[in-house]
PDB file of C-alpha atoms in Angstrom:
ATOM      1  CA  MET A  69       0.000   0.000   0.000  1.00 86.00           C
ATOM      2  CA  LYS A  70       1.223   3.481  -0.880  1.00 90.00           C
ATOM      3  CA  THR A  71      -0.442   6.321   1.017  1.00 95.00           C
ATOM      4  CA  ARG A  72      -1.302   9.420  -1.018  1.00 96.00           C
ATOM      5  CA  TYR A  73      -1.938  12.860   0.465  1.00 95.00           C
ATOM      6  CA  THR A  74      -3.745  15.638  -1.376  1.00 96.00           C
ATOM      7  CA  PHE A  75      -5.212  19.021  -0.475  1.00 96.00           C
ATOM      8  CA  GLY A  76      -8.868  19.804  -1.024  1.00 93.00           C
ATOM      9  CA  GLY A  77      -8.708  23.578  -0.997  1.00 90.00           C
ATOM     10  CA  ASP A  78      -7.251  25.316   2.055  1.00 91.00           C
ATOM     11  CA  GLU A  79      -9.352  23.446   4.643  1.00 97.00           C
ATOM     12  CA  HIS A  80      -9.126  19.749   3.773  1.00 97.00           C
ATOM     13  CA  ILE A  81      -6.483  17.050   3.485  1.00 98.00           C
ATOM     14  CA  TYR A  82      -7.505  13.814   1.779  1.00 97.00           C
ATOM     15  CA  VAL A  83      -5.525  10.711   2.731  1.00 97.00           C
ATOM     16  CA  GLU A  84      -5.858   7.695   0.416  1.00 97.00           C
ATOM     17  CA  ILE A  85      -4.342   4.528   1.873  1.00 95.00           C
ATOM     18  CA  ASP A  86      -4.773   2.462  -1.281  1.00 92.00           C
ATOM     19  CA  GLU A  87      -6.593   2.635  -4.608  1.00 88.00           C
ATOM     20  CA  GLU A  88      -8.370  -0.661  -3.894  1.00 88.00           C
ATOM     21  CA  MET A  89     -10.477  -1.553  -0.900  1.00 91.00           C
ATOM     22  CA  SER A  90      -9.074  -4.235   1.400  1.00 93.00           C
ATOM     23  CA  LEU A  91      -9.322  -4.941   5.107  1.00 95.00           C
ATOM     24  CA  ASP A  92      -5.622  -4.123   5.446  1.00 94.00           C
ATOM     25  CA  ALA A  93      -6.256  -0.689   3.927  1.00 94.00           C
ATOM     26  CA  PHE A  94      -9.325  -0.179   6.115  1.00 94.00           C
ATOM     27  CA  PHE A  95      -7.435  -0.988   9.314  1.00 94.00           C
ATOM     28  CA  LYS A  96      -4.545   1.304   8.391  1.00 94.00           C
ATOM     29  CA  SER A  97      -7.001   4.108   7.599  1.00 94.00           C
ATOM     30  CA  LEU A  98      -8.803   3.507  10.894  1.00 91.00           C
ATOM     31  CA  SER A  99      -5.543   3.473  12.871  1.00 93.00           C
ATOM     32  CA  MET A 100      -4.252   6.591  11.177  1.00 94.00           C
ATOM     33  CA  SER A 101      -7.466   8.615  11.512  1.00 94.00           C
ATOM     34  CA  THR A 102      -7.635   7.585  15.180  1.00 92.00           C
ATOM     35  CA  ALA A 103      -4.041   8.766  15.669  1.00 93.00           C
ATOM     36  CA  VAL A 104      -4.919  12.126  14.092  1.00 95.00           C
ATOM     37  CA  ARG A 105      -7.894  12.458  16.429  1.00 94.00           C
ATOM     38  CA  ASP A 106      -5.909  11.483  19.520  1.00 94.00           C
ATOM     39  CA  ALA A 107      -3.084  13.903  18.631  1.00 95.00           C
ATOM     40  CA  ASN A 108      -5.428  16.859  19.209  1.00 96.00           C
ATOM     41  CA  ILE A 109      -3.755  18.882  16.472  1.00 96.00           C
ATOM     42  CA  PRO A 110      -4.766  22.540  16.826  1.00 97.00           C
ATOM     43  CA  GLY A 111      -7.258  23.571  14.156  1.00 97.00           C
ATOM     44  CA  VAL A 112      -8.658  20.125  13.304  1.00 97.00           C
ATOM     45  CA  THR A 113     -12.454  20.412  13.252  1.00 97.00           C
ATOM     46  CA  GLU A 114     -13.563  17.111  11.701  1.00 96.00           C
ATOM     47  CA  ILE A 115     -12.207  13.731  10.615  1.00 95.00           C
ATOM     48  CA  CYS A 116     -14.300  11.837   8.078  1.00 92.00           C
ATOM     49  CA  PRO A 117     -13.342   8.155   7.554  1.00 89.00           C
ATOM     50  CA  ALA A 118     -14.182   6.198   4.392  1.00 90.00           C
ATOM     51  CA  ASN A 119     -13.478   2.678   3.122  1.00 90.00           C
ATOM     52  CA  ALA A 120      -9.716   2.916   2.587  1.00 91.00           C
ATOM     53  CA  SER A 121      -9.188   6.641   3.105  1.00 94.00           C
ATOM     54  CA  PHE A 122     -10.128   9.566   5.315  1.00 96.00           C
ATOM     55  CA  GLN A 123     -10.419  13.320   5.169  1.00 96.00           C
ATOM     56  CA  VAL A 124      -9.264  15.894   7.707  1.00 98.00           C
ATOM     57  CA  LYS A 125     -11.029  19.247   7.886  1.00 98.00           C
ATOM     58  CA  PHE A 126      -9.114  22.015   9.627  1.00 98.00           C
ATOM     59  CA  ASP A 127      -8.918  25.768  10.160  1.00 98.00           C
ATOM     60  CA  PRO A 128      -5.949  27.108   8.136  1.00 97.00           C
ATOM     61  CA  ASP A 129      -5.871  30.233  10.313  1.00 97.00           C
ATOM     62  CA  VAL A 130      -4.979  28.033  13.290  1.00 97.00           C
ATOM     63  CA  THR A 131      -2.551  25.635  11.580  1.00 97.00           C
ATOM     64  CA  HIS A 132      -1.068  26.381   8.158  1.00 96.00           C
ATOM     65  CA  PRO A 133      -1.986  23.736   5.533  1.00 96.00           C
ATOM     66  CA  GLU A 134       1.656  22.696   4.983  1.00 96.00           C
ATOM     67  CA  ASP A 135       2.160  22.313   8.736  1.00 97.00           C
ATOM     68  CA  MET A 136      -1.041  20.298   9.008  1.00 97.00           C
ATOM     69  CA  LEU A 137       0.091  18.013   6.196  1.00 97.00           C
ATOM     70  CA  LYS A 138       3.420  17.491   7.941  1.00 96.00           C
ATOM     71  CA  ARG A 139       1.697  16.594  11.234  1.00 96.00           C
ATOM     72  CA  VAL A 140      -0.648  14.118   9.534  1.00 96.00           C
ATOM     73  CA  LYS A 141       2.218  12.460   7.636  1.00 95.00           C
ATOM     74  CA  GLU A 142       4.217  12.085  10.853  1.00 94.00           C
ATOM     75  CA  LEU A 143       1.432   9.937  12.280  1.00 94.00           C
ATOM     76  CA  GLU A 144       1.549   7.312   9.521  1.00 93.00           C
ATOM     77  CA  HIS A 145       4.215   5.235  11.304  1.00 89.00           C
ATOM     78  CA  MET A 146       1.843   4.864  14.277  1.00 85.00           C
ATOM     79  CA  ALA A 147      -0.764   3.339  11.988  1.00 86.00           C
ATOM     80  CA  ASP A 148       1.754   0.883  10.516  1.00 86.00           C
ATOM     81  CA  SER A 149       2.665  -0.447  13.964  1.00 86.00           C
ATOM     82  CA  ALA A 150      -0.839  -0.317  15.515  1.00 88.00           C
ATOM     83  CA  GLU A 151      -2.571  -3.542  16.513  1.00 89.00           C
ATOM     84  CA  LYS A 152      -5.071  -4.596  13.832  1.00 93.00           C
ATOM     85  CA  ARG A 153      -7.733  -5.738  16.265  1.00 95.00           C
ATOM     86  CA  LEU A 154     -11.265  -4.489  16.984  1.00 94.00           C
ATOM     87  CA  SER A 155     -13.716  -5.057  19.794  1.00 97.00           C
ATOM     88  CA  THR A 156     -16.926  -4.903  17.812  1.00 98.00           C
ATOM     89  CA  ARG A 157     -20.244  -6.736  17.283  1.00 98.00           C
ATOM     90  CA  ILE A 158     -21.861  -9.057  14.774  1.00 98.00           C
ATOM     91  CA  VAL A 159     -25.445  -8.217  13.802  1.00 98.00           C
ATOM     92  CA  GLU A 160     -28.042 -10.332  12.041  1.00 98.00           C
ATOM     93  CA  ILE A 161     -29.989  -8.403   9.384  1.00 98.00           C
ATOM     94  CA  PRO A 162     -33.128 -10.076   7.965  1.00 98.00           C
ATOM     95  CA  VAL A 163     -33.477  -9.853   4.164  1.00 98.00           C
ATOM     96  CA  TYR A 164     -36.471 -10.682   2.009  1.00 98.00           C
ATOM     97  CA  TYR A 165     -34.754 -11.524  -1.292  1.00 98.00           C
ATOM     98  CA  GLN A 166     -36.706 -11.100  -4.566  1.00 97.00           C
ATOM     99  CA  ASP A 167     -39.359  -9.096  -2.716  1.00 98.00           C
ATOM    100  CA  PRO A 168     -42.189  -7.482  -4.734  1.00 98.00           C
ATOM    101  CA  TRP A 169     -41.184  -3.856  -3.959  1.00 98.00           C
ATOM    102  CA  THR A 170     -37.611  -3.907  -5.212  1.00 97.00           C
ATOM    103  CA  GLN A 171     -38.647  -6.178  -8.088  1.00 96.00           C
ATOM    104  CA  GLU A 172     -41.223  -3.580  -9.194  1.00 97.00           C
ATOM    105  CA  CYS A 173     -38.511  -0.919  -9.054  1.00 97.00           C
ATOM    106  CA  VAL A 174     -36.107  -3.201 -10.937  1.00 96.00           C
ATOM    107  CA  MET A 175     -38.558  -3.544 -13.816  1.00 95.00           C
ATOM    108  CA  ARG A 176     -39.391   0.186 -13.825  1.00 97.00           C
ATOM    109  CA  PHE A 177     -35.776   1.106 -14.601  1.00 97.00           C
ATOM    110  CA  ARG A 178     -34.711  -1.709 -16.952  1.00 96.00           C
ATOM    111  CA  GLU A 179     -33.651   0.689 -19.715  1.00 96.00           C
ATOM    112  CA  ARG A 180     -30.904   1.972 -17.393  1.00 97.00           C
ATOM    113  CA  HIS A 181     -29.499  -1.514 -16.768  1.00 97.00           C
ATOM    114  CA  GLN A 182     -26.790  -3.585 -18.456  1.00 97.00           C
ATOM    115  CA  ASP A 183     -29.312  -6.389 -19.081  1.00 95.00           C
ATOM    116  CA  PRO A 184     -32.809  -4.960 -19.747  1.00 95.00           C
ATOM    117  CA  SER A 185     -34.234  -8.425 -20.437  1.00 93.00           C
ATOM    118  CA  GLY A 186     -33.587  -9.875 -16.963  1.00 93.00           C
ATOM    119  CA  THR A 187     -33.537  -8.812 -13.319  1.00 96.00           C
ATOM    120  CA  ASP A 188     -30.695  -7.492 -11.185  1.00 98.00           C
ATOM    121  CA  LEU A 189     -30.334 -10.888  -9.499  1.00 98.00           C
ATOM    122  CA  ASP A 190     -30.344 -12.700 -12.863  1.00 97.00           C
ATOM    123  CA  TYR A 191     -27.546 -10.430 -14.068  1.00 98.00           C
ATOM    124  CA  ALA A 192     -25.483 -10.666 -10.873  1.00 98.00           C
ATOM    125  CA  ALA A 193     -25.738 -14.463 -10.804  1.00 98.00           C
ATOM    126  CA  ARG A 194     -24.733 -14.812 -14.460  1.00 98.00           C
ATOM    127  CA  ILE A 195     -21.673 -12.543 -14.438  1.00 98.00           C
ATOM    128  CA  ASN A 196     -20.388 -14.134 -11.218  1.00 98.00           C
ATOM    129  CA  GLY A 197     -20.614 -17.639 -12.655  1.00 97.00           C
ATOM    130  CA  TYR A 198     -23.575 -18.998 -10.667  1.00 98.00           C
ATOM    131  CA  ASP A 199     -25.988 -21.346 -12.401  1.00 97.00           C
ATOM    132  CA  SER A 200     -29.060 -19.971 -10.631  1.00 98.00           C
ATOM    133  CA  VAL A 201     -30.333 -16.969  -8.704  1.00 98.00           C
ATOM    134  CA  GLU A 202     -30.797 -19.219  -5.677  1.00 98.00           C
ATOM    135  CA  ALA A 203     -27.111 -20.201  -5.719  1.00 98.00           C
ATOM    136  CA  PHE A 204     -26.127 -16.553  -5.966  1.00 98.00           C
ATOM    137  CA  ILE A 205     -28.378 -15.593  -3.033  1.00 98.00           C
ATOM    138  CA  GLU A 206     -26.769 -18.378  -0.993  1.00 98.00           C
ATOM    139  CA  ALA A 207     -23.329 -16.920  -1.749  1.00 97.00           C
ATOM    140  CA  HIS A 208     -24.522 -13.444  -0.773  1.00 98.00           C
ATOM    141  CA  HIS A 209     -25.844 -14.397   2.668  1.00 98.00           C
ATOM    142  CA  SER A 210     -23.729 -17.412   3.659  1.00 97.00           C
ATOM    143  CA  GLN A 211     -20.684 -15.510   4.986  1.00 97.00           C
ATOM    144  CA  PRO A 212     -20.359 -12.396   7.188  1.00 98.00           C
ATOM    145  CA  TRP A 213     -19.746  -8.866   5.904  1.00 98.00           C
ATOM    146  CA  PHE A 214     -17.623  -6.062   7.354  1.00 97.00           C
ATOM    147  CA  VAL A 215     -18.977  -2.493   7.592  1.00 97.00           C
ATOM    148  CA  SER A 216     -16.154  -0.399   6.158  1.00 94.00           C
ATOM    149  CA  MET A 217     -17.975   2.930   5.932  1.00 94.00           C
ATOM    150  CA  VAL A 218     -21.224   4.598   6.989  1.00 95.00           C
ATOM    151  CA  GLY A 219     -22.351   7.609   5.020  1.00 90.00           C
ATOM    152  CA  PHE A 220     -23.017   9.066   1.570  1.00 84.00           C
ATOM    153  CA  VAL A 221     -26.677   8.859   2.610  1.00 89.00           C
ATOM    154  CA  ALA A 222     -27.378   9.233   6.338  1.00 90.00           C
ATOM    155  CA  GLY A 223     -26.851   5.899   8.084  1.00 95.00           C
ATOM    156  CA  LEU A 224     -26.128   3.892   4.922  1.00 97.00           C
ATOM    157  CA  PRO A 225     -23.534   1.137   5.523  1.00 97.00           C
ATOM    158  CA  PHE A 226     -21.064  -0.090   2.916  1.00 97.00           C
ATOM    159  CA  LEU A 227     -20.232  -3.750   3.493  1.00 97.00           C
ATOM    160  CA  TYR A 228     -17.222  -5.771   2.369  1.00 96.00           C
ATOM    161  CA  GLN A 229     -17.528  -9.564   2.142  1.00 97.00           C
ATOM    162  CA  LEU A 230     -15.331 -11.569   4.528  1.00 97.00           C
ATOM    163  CA  VAL A 231     -14.105 -14.162   2.035  1.00 96.00           C
ATOM    164  CA  GLU A 232     -11.021 -14.675  -0.114  1.00 95.00           C
ATOM    165  CA  ARG A 233     -10.648 -12.017  -2.806  1.00 92.00           C
ATOM    166  CA  GLU A 234     -11.227 -14.507  -5.616  1.00 93.00           C
ATOM    167  CA  LYS A 235     -14.564 -15.541  -4.046  1.00 94.00           C
ATOM    168  CA  GLN A 236     -15.897 -12.008  -3.581  1.00 96.00           C
ATOM    169  CA  ILE A 237     -18.971 -11.013  -5.532  1.00 97.00           C
ATOM    170  CA  GLN A 238     -18.352  -8.291  -8.128  1.00 97.00           C
ATOM    171  CA  VAL A 239     -21.264  -6.456  -9.771  1.00 97.00           C
ATOM    172  CA  PRO A 240     -21.156  -3.053 -11.497  1.00 97.00           C
ATOM    173  CA  LYS A 241     -23.684  -0.341 -10.737  1.00 97.00           C
ATOM    174  CA  TYR A 242     -26.488   0.523 -13.160  1.00 98.00           C
ATOM    175  CA  LEU A 243     -25.427   2.179 -16.406  1.00 97.00           C
ATOM    176  CA  ARG A 244     -27.468   5.248 -15.380  1.00 97.00           C
ATOM    177  CA  PRO A 245     -28.738   6.037 -11.861  1.00 96.00           C
ATOM    178  CA  ARG A 246     -32.338   5.422 -10.879  1.00 97.00           C
ATOM    179  CA  THR A 247     -34.539   8.194  -9.527  1.00 97.00           C
ATOM    180  CA  ASP A 248     -36.075   5.810  -7.003  1.00 98.00           C
ATOM    181  CA  THR A 249     -34.937   3.047  -4.647  1.00 98.00           C
ATOM    182  CA  PRO A 250     -37.183   1.606  -1.903  1.00 98.00           C
ATOM    183  CA  LYS A 251     -36.143   2.256   1.690  1.00 98.00           C
ATOM    184  CA  LEU A 252     -34.077  -0.596   3.193  1.00 98.00           C
ATOM    185  CA  THR A 253     -33.168  -2.071  -0.177  1.00 98.00           C
ATOM    186  CA  VAL A 254     -30.186  -4.430  -0.072  1.00 98.00           C
ATOM    187  CA  GLY A 255     -28.005  -3.204  -2.908  1.00 97.00           C
ATOM    188  CA  TYR A 256     -24.704  -4.061  -4.581  1.00 98.00           C
ATOM    189  CA  GLY A 257     -22.111  -2.112  -6.547  1.00 97.00           C
ATOM    190  CA  GLY A 258     -18.496  -3.027  -7.313  1.00 96.00           C
ATOM    191  CA  CYS A 259     -17.259  -5.102  -4.344  1.00 94.00           C
ATOM    192  CA  PHE A 260     -19.678  -3.530  -1.841  1.00 96.00           C
ATOM    193  CA  SER A 261     -23.086  -4.487  -0.598  1.00 97.00           C
ATOM    194  CA  CYS A 262     -25.165  -1.796   1.084  1.00 97.00           C
ATOM    195  CA  LEU A 263     -28.470  -1.195   2.841  1.00 98.00           C
ATOM    196  CA  TYR A 264     -30.344   1.914   1.689  1.00 98.00           C
ATOM    197  CA  SER A 265     -31.334   3.734   4.879  1.00 97.00           C
ATOM    198  CA  VAL A 266     -33.902   5.955   3.142  1.00 97.00           C
ATOM    199  CA  ARG A 267     -35.901   5.990  -0.078  1.00 97.00           C
ATOM    200  CA  GLY A 268     -34.298   7.912  -2.919  1.00 96.00           C
ATOM    201  CA  ALA A 269     -32.130   7.814  -6.012  1.00 96.00           C
ATOM    202  CA  GLY A 270     -29.550   5.072  -6.431  1.00 96.00           C
ATOM    203  CA  GLY A 271     -27.444   3.039  -8.789  1.00 97.00           C
ATOM    204  CA  TYR A 272     -26.606  -0.180  -6.942  1.00 98.00           C
ATOM    205  CA  GLN A 273     -28.126  -3.465  -8.105  1.00 98.00           C
ATOM    206  CA  MET A 274     -31.198  -4.381  -6.017  1.00 98.00           C
ATOM    207  CA  PHE A 275     -31.370  -7.852  -4.450  1.00 98.00           C
ATOM    208  CA  GLY A 276     -33.992  -7.608  -1.709  1.00 98.00           C
ATOM    209  CA  ILE A 277     -35.320  -5.583   1.198  1.00 98.00           C
ATOM    210  CA  SER A 278     -35.022  -5.617   4.985  1.00 98.00           C
ATOM    211  CA  PRO A 279     -37.839  -4.955   7.481  1.00 98.00           C
ATOM    212  CA  MET A 280     -35.300  -3.638  10.039  1.00 98.00           C
ATOM    213  CA  PRO A 281     -34.884   0.177  10.115  1.00 98.00           C
ATOM    214  CA  ILE A 282     -31.288   1.409  10.443  1.00 98.00           C
ATOM    215  CA  TYR A 283     -31.845   5.183  10.495  1.00 97.00           C
ATOM    216  CA  ASP A 284     -34.483   7.028  12.502  1.00 97.00           C
ATOM    217  CA  PRO A 285     -34.170  10.826  12.818  1.00 95.00           C
ATOM    218  CA  GLU A 286     -37.361  10.869  14.903  1.00 94.00           C
ATOM    219  CA  GLN A 287     -35.965   8.166  17.226  1.00 94.00           C
ATOM    220  CA  GLN A 288     -39.277   6.316  17.429  1.00 95.00           C
ATOM    221  CA  VAL A 289     -37.770   2.870  16.720  1.00 97.00           C
ATOM    222  CA  SER A 290     -37.205   1.095  20.063  1.00 96.00           C
ATOM    223  CA  TYR A 291     -33.562   0.107  19.426  1.00 97.00           C
ATOM    224  CA  LEU A 292     -32.677   3.557  18.004  1.00 97.00           C
ATOM    225  CA  LYS A 293     -33.768   5.630  21.002  1.00 94.00           C
ATOM    226  CA  ASP A 294     -30.188   6.573  21.852  1.00 92.00           C
ATOM    227  CA  PHE A 295     -28.778   6.851  18.319  1.00 91.00           C
ATOM    228  CA  LEU A 296     -30.112   8.117  14.993  1.00 94.00           C
ATOM    229  CA  VAL A 297     -27.947   5.638  13.078  1.00 96.00           C
ATOM    230  CA  PHE A 298     -27.659   1.909  13.751  1.00 98.00           C
ATOM    231  CA  PHE A 299     -24.343   1.055  12.070  1.00 97.00           C
ATOM    232  CA  LYS A 300     -20.770   2.164  12.678  1.00 94.00           C
ATOM    233  CA  PRO A 301     -17.544   1.242  10.844  1.00 93.00           C
ATOM    234  CA  GLY A 302     -16.170  -2.072  12.090  1.00 95.00           C
ATOM    235  CA  ASP A 303     -19.569  -3.689  12.632  1.00 97.00           C
ATOM    236  CA  ILE A 304     -19.932  -7.183  11.182  1.00 98.00           C
ATOM    237  CA  VAL A 305     -23.167  -8.211   9.457  1.00 98.00           C
ATOM    238  CA  LYS A 306     -24.748 -11.556   8.693  1.00 98.00           C
ATOM    239  CA  TRP A 307     -27.657 -11.422   6.253  1.00 98.00           C
ATOM    240  CA  LYS A 308     -30.534 -13.744   7.199  1.00 98.00           C
ATOM    241  CA  PRO A 309     -32.860 -14.744   4.332  1.00 98.00           C
ATOM    242  CA  ILE A 310     -36.543 -14.549   5.266  1.00 98.00           C
ATOM    243  CA  ASP A 311     -39.884 -15.055   3.504  1.00 98.00           C
ATOM    244  CA  ARG A 312     -42.903 -12.743   3.235  1.00 98.00           C
ATOM    245  CA  ALA A 313     -44.510 -14.052   6.437  1.00 98.00           C
ATOM    246  CA  GLU A 314     -41.328 -13.359   8.446  1.00 98.00           C
ATOM    247  CA  TYR A 315     -40.987  -9.958   6.796  1.00 98.00           C
ATOM    248  CA  ASP A 316     -44.503  -9.037   7.896  1.00 98.00           C
ATOM    249  CA  ARG A 317     -43.871 -10.358  11.415  1.00 98.00           C
ATOM    250  CA  VAL A 318     -40.696  -8.313  11.868  1.00 98.00           C
ATOM    251  CA  THR A 319     -42.370  -5.214  10.408  1.00 98.00           C
ATOM    252  CA  ALA A 320     -45.223  -5.553  12.898  1.00 98.00           C
ATOM    253  CA  ALA A 321     -42.779  -6.055  15.786  1.00 98.00           C
ATOM    254  CA  VAL A 322     -40.807  -2.944  14.784  1.00 98.00           C
ATOM    255  CA  GLU A 323     -44.011  -0.908  14.680  1.00 97.00           C
ATOM    256  CA  ALA A 324     -45.075  -2.282  18.072  1.00 97.00           C
ATOM    257  CA  GLY A 325     -41.699  -1.462  19.600  1.00 97.00           C
ATOM    258  CA  THR A 326     -40.988  -5.086  20.492  1.00 97.00           C
ATOM    259  CA  TYR A 327     -38.342  -5.968  17.905  1.00 98.00           C
ATOM    260  CA  THR A 328     -34.792  -6.464  19.150  1.00 97.00           C
ATOM    261  CA  PRO A 329     -31.965  -7.019  16.639  1.00 97.00           C
ATOM    262  CA  ARG A 330     -29.861 -10.105  17.193  1.00 97.00           C
ATOM    263  CA  ILE A 331     -26.391  -8.909  18.239  1.00 98.00           C
ATOM    264  CA  ALA A 332     -23.293 -10.489  19.771  1.00 98.00           C
ATOM    265  CA  GLU A 333     -20.136  -8.785  21.015  1.00 98.00           C
ATOM    266  CA  VAL A 334     -16.997 -10.122  19.291  1.00 98.00           C
ATOM    267  CA  ASP A 335     -13.314  -9.407  18.776  1.00 97.00           C
ATOM    268  CA  PHE A 336     -12.003  -9.248  15.225  1.00 98.00           C
ATOM    269  CA  ASP A 337      -8.286  -9.753  14.659  1.00 97.00           C
ATOM    270  CA  LEU A 338      -7.111  -9.004  11.116  1.00 96.00           C
ATOM    271  CA  GLU A 339      -4.004 -11.204  11.298  1.00 95.00           C
ATOM    272  CA  GLU A 340      -6.062 -14.161  12.541  1.00 97.00           C
ATOM    273  CA  PHE A 341      -8.636 -13.574   9.808  1.00 97.00           C
ATOM    274  CA  ASN A 342      -6.020 -13.418   7.041  1.00 96.00           C
ATOM    275  CA  ALA A 343      -4.460 -16.635   8.353  1.00 97.00           C
ATOM    276  CA  ASP A 344      -7.738 -18.549   8.657  1.00 97.00           C
ATOM    277  CA  MET A 345     -10.754 -16.882   7.071  1.00 97.00           C
ATOM    278  CA  ALA A 346     -13.062 -19.879   7.334  1.00 96.00           C
ATOM    279  CA  GLY A 347     -12.134 -20.484  10.972  1.00 97.00           C
ATOM    280  CA  THR A 348     -12.631 -16.813  11.886  1.00 97.00           C
ATOM    281  CA  ASN A 349     -16.031 -16.707  10.190  1.00 98.00           C
ATOM    282  CA  ALA A 350     -17.066 -19.893  11.987  1.00 97.00           C
ATOM    283  CA  LYS A 351     -16.197 -18.286  15.333  1.00 97.00           C
ATOM    284  CA  LEU A 352     -18.193 -15.189  14.386  1.00 98.00           C
ATOM    285  CA  MET A 353     -21.211 -17.317  13.551  1.00 97.00           C
ATOM    286  CA  GLU A 354     -20.844 -19.286  16.803  1.00 97.00           C
ATOM    287  CA  ALA A 355     -20.944 -16.016  18.727  1.00 97.00           C
ATOM    288  CA  LEU A 356     -24.048 -14.836  16.842  1.00 97.00           C
ATOM    289  CA  ASN A 357     -25.882 -18.138  17.187  1.00 94.00           C
ATOM    290  CA  GLY A 358     -25.181 -18.093  20.906  1.00 91.00           C
ATOM    291  CA  ALA A 359     -26.642 -14.597  21.335  1.00 69.00           C
TER     292      ALA A 359
END
């Protein structure tokens, strides 16, 4: 990995850890942005982390841009030597694949898609070498995912699949963006899955929908009373396929204030994961199933 530093005007420094997303790049970005925060550099007003990069906003009247760049660069060695370990949580997210709402939206915007004659799931399965949509859905939900970024839209998580690189699903975004995407759509673009926190425009392929809200500015959802946003970077997600009856049951429980997400506290060690991905994922699933 070769870190790149660039200015964004007089008030921002953009730090790119690598051109490609990887867990190694994410952990270095996390360690480095944490070091910048802990250094309490005069003038820093905000640190915005992304998948394999972060941005520092600062007041140039307090610290000159060249001095700020020097201070940020000096902290890179701390990130290289930092422990790549997180105390985090694994969360089960129910997903109704091939639901009627995203499927209606899929068909409404076919002229903007690479394959107007099929569905998003048909296309994703075919280009990833699966012989059926069902086999592709199994690959999508069978292993955990790592939340590498939350943002772009309020509360929207970007998720990176915890499997070997050659086994990761790859699907391009739509040729042209849609003007509509149902709230809580499970989407996919590039190497990232996502969960649309609100209804709106979008370009990721649409695979299904979740009945579990993840963003609540009114804080009426029982498990979001203390936070507007459910996810944070470093969370681990396991998709759980459900049918229409289960979707309706969870929706009713959310509305009644009785739904509680399934969550387990876990430790994630990057070196252990890289050495034994299957074993690490099995331990994650054991922790979730014991919750």
